[in-house]
XYZ file of C-alpha atoms in Angstrom:
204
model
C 16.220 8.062 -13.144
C 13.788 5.944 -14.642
C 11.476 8.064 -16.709
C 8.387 5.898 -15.151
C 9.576 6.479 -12.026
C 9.077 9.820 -12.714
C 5.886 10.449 -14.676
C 3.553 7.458 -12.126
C 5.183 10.402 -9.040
C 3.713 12.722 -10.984
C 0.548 11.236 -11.571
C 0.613 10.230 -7.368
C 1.384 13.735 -6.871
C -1.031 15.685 -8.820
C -3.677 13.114 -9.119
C -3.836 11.072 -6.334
C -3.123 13.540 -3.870
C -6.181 13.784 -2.358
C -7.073 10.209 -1.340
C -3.937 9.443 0.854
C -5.177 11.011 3.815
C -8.946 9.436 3.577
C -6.965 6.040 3.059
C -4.742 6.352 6.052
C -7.722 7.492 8.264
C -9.612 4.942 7.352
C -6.489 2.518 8.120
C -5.976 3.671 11.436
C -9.608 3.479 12.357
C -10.250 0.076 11.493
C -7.074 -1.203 12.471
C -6.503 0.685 15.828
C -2.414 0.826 14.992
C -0.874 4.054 15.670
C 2.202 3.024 16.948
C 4.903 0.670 16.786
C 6.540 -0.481 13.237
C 5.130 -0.202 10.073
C 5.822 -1.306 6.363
C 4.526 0.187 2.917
C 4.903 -2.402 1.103
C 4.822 -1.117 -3.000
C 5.315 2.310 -1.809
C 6.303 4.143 -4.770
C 7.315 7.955 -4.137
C 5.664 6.835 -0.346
C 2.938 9.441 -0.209
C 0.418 6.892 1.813
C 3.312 5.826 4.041
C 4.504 9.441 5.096
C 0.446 10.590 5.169
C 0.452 7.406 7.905
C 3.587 8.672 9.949
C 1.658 12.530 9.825
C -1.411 10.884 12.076
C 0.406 8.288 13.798
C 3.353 7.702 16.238
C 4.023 4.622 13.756
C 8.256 3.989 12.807
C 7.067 3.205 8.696
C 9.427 1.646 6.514
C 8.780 2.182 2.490
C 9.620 -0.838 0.729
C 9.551 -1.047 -2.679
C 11.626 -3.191 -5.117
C 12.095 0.098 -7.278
C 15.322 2.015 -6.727
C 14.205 5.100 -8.777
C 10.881 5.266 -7.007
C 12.943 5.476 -3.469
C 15.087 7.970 -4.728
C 12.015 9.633 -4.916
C 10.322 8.564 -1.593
C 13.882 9.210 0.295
C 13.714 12.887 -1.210
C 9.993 13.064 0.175
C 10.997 11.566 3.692
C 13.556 14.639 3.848
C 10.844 17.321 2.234
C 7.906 16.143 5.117
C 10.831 16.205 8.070
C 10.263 12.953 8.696
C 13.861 11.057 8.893
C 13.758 10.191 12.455
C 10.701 7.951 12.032
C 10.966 6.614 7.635
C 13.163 4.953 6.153
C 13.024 3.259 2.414
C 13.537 -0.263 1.995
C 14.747 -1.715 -1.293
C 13.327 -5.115 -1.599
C 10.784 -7.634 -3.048
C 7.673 -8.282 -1.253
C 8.542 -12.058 -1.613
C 11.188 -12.053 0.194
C 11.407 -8.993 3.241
C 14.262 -9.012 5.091
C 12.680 -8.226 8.345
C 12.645 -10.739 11.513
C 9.366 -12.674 12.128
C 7.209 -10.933 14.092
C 8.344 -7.433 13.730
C 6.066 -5.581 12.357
C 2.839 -4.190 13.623
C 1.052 -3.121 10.690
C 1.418 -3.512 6.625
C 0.248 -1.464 4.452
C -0.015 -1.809 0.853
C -2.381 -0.196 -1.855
C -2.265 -0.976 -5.575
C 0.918 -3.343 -5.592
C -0.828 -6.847 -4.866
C -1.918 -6.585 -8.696
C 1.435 -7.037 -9.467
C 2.719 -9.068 -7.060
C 4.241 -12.422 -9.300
C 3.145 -14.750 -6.582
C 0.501 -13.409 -4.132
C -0.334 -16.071 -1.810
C 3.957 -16.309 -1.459
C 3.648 -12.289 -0.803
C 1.154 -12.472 1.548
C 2.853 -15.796 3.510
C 5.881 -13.159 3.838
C 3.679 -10.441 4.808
C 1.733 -12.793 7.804
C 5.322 -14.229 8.817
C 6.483 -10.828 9.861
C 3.952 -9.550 11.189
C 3.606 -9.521 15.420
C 1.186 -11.456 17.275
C -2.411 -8.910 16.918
C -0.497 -7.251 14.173
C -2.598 -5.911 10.645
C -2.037 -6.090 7.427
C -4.157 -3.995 5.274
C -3.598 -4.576 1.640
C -5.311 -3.737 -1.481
C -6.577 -1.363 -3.840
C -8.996 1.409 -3.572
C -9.450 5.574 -3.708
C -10.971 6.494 -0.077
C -14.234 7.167 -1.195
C -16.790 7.294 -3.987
C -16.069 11.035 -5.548
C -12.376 10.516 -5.213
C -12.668 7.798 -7.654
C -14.874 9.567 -10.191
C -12.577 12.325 -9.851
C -9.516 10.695 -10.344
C -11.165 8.719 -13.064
C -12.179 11.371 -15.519
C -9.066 13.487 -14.599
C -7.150 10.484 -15.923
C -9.410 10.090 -18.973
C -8.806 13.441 -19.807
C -4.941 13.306 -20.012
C -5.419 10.087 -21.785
C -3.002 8.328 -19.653
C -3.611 4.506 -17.614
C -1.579 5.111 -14.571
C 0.031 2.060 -12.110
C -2.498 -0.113 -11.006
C -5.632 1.669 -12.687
C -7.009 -0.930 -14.511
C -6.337 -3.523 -12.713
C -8.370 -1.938 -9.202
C -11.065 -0.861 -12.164
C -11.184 -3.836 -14.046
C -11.012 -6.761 -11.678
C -14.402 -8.045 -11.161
C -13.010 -11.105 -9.798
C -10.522 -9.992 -7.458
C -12.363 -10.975 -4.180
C -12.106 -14.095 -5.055
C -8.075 -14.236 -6.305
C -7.448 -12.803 -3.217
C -9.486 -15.392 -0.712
C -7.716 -18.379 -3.316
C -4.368 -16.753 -2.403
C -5.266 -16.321 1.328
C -6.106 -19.779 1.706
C -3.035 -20.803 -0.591
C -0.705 -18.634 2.143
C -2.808 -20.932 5.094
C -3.772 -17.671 6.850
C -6.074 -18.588 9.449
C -8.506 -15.450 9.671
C -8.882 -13.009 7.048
C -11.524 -10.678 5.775
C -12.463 -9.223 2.217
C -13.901 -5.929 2.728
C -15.478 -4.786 -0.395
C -16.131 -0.822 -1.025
C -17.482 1.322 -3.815
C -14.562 3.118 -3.887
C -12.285 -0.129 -3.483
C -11.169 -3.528 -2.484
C -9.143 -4.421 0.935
C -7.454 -7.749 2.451
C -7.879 -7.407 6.502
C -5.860 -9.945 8.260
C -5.314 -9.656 11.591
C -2.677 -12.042 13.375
């Protein structure tokens, strides 16, 4: 197994922990999905997918284009019980191999920094998704304190972690991701801009 593979799950493990549930929360309320299919798209080890499935009825596929990261989520899917309603997904977000109009929700937090081609990503990610379906994509830590904490907790091992400083150093990145939008022709769209983070709401 891929020794990043390894160290970024342990970084999302003992790091991150604590903003996965604040994150999905805050999914579910603004998007009103909690049921039908979802997709993690960039999923890693697939701790925000399977923190999703916990306070949803929602089927969640974890996609990433990773195999040693979904060794890792598939191991996770089995630890949290939650086989009959996960699955992992080895793909690229530029091309998903799921039928148009599928999918009720996407999720997606810290990939779209490295995404090669993001309006192309996000022209896949609209052309599966159903009629009223979400897509929620971005970067961001739940709240405020959460990103302070993770911050100096990371300064202090003296390690960058996946997608770090891009989500911290992006001052720009609102406007990338409208560029890209409009690039993709998706008709509605918004850019909802945080303290603790930055989020793509498109709604179908």
């Amino acid at each position: 197994m891929g020794k990043s593979a390894l160290e970024f799950d342990q970084i999302a493990r003992e790091v991150f922990a604590p903003i996965y549930s604040v994150i999905v929360k805050q999914i579910r309320d603004k998007t009103g999905i909690s049921s039908g299919i979802c997709v993690d798209v960039g999923s890693a080890g697939g701790y925000l997918g399977i923190e999703l499935a916990r306070i949803s009825e929602l089927y969640v596929y974890l996609l990433d284009k990773s195999e040693e990261a979904l060794t890792i989520a598939d191991k996770n899917i089995v630890a949290g019980k939650f086989q009959k309603r996960m699955e992992t997904m080895l793909a690229d977000v530029h091309k998903i191999p799921l039928s148009d109009q599928s999918v009720n929700l996407v999720i997606s937090r810290g990939s779209i920094y490295f995404w090669e081609d993001q309006a192309k990503a996000l022209k896949e990610i609209y052309r599966i998704l159903t009629p009223g379906g979400v897509a929620y994509i971005g970067g961001g830590f739940g709240r405020k304190d959460l990103k302070d904490q993770i911050t100096i907790e990371m300064k202090n091992r003296k390690q960058d972690w996946r997608g770090g400083r891009s989500e911290n150093s992006c001052t720009d990145c609102g406007e990338v991701f409208v560029r890209a939008l409009r690039q993709a022709d998706i008709p509605e769209f918004q850019i909802v801009k945080e303290k603790a983070g930055l989020w793509i709401y498109i709604k179908k």
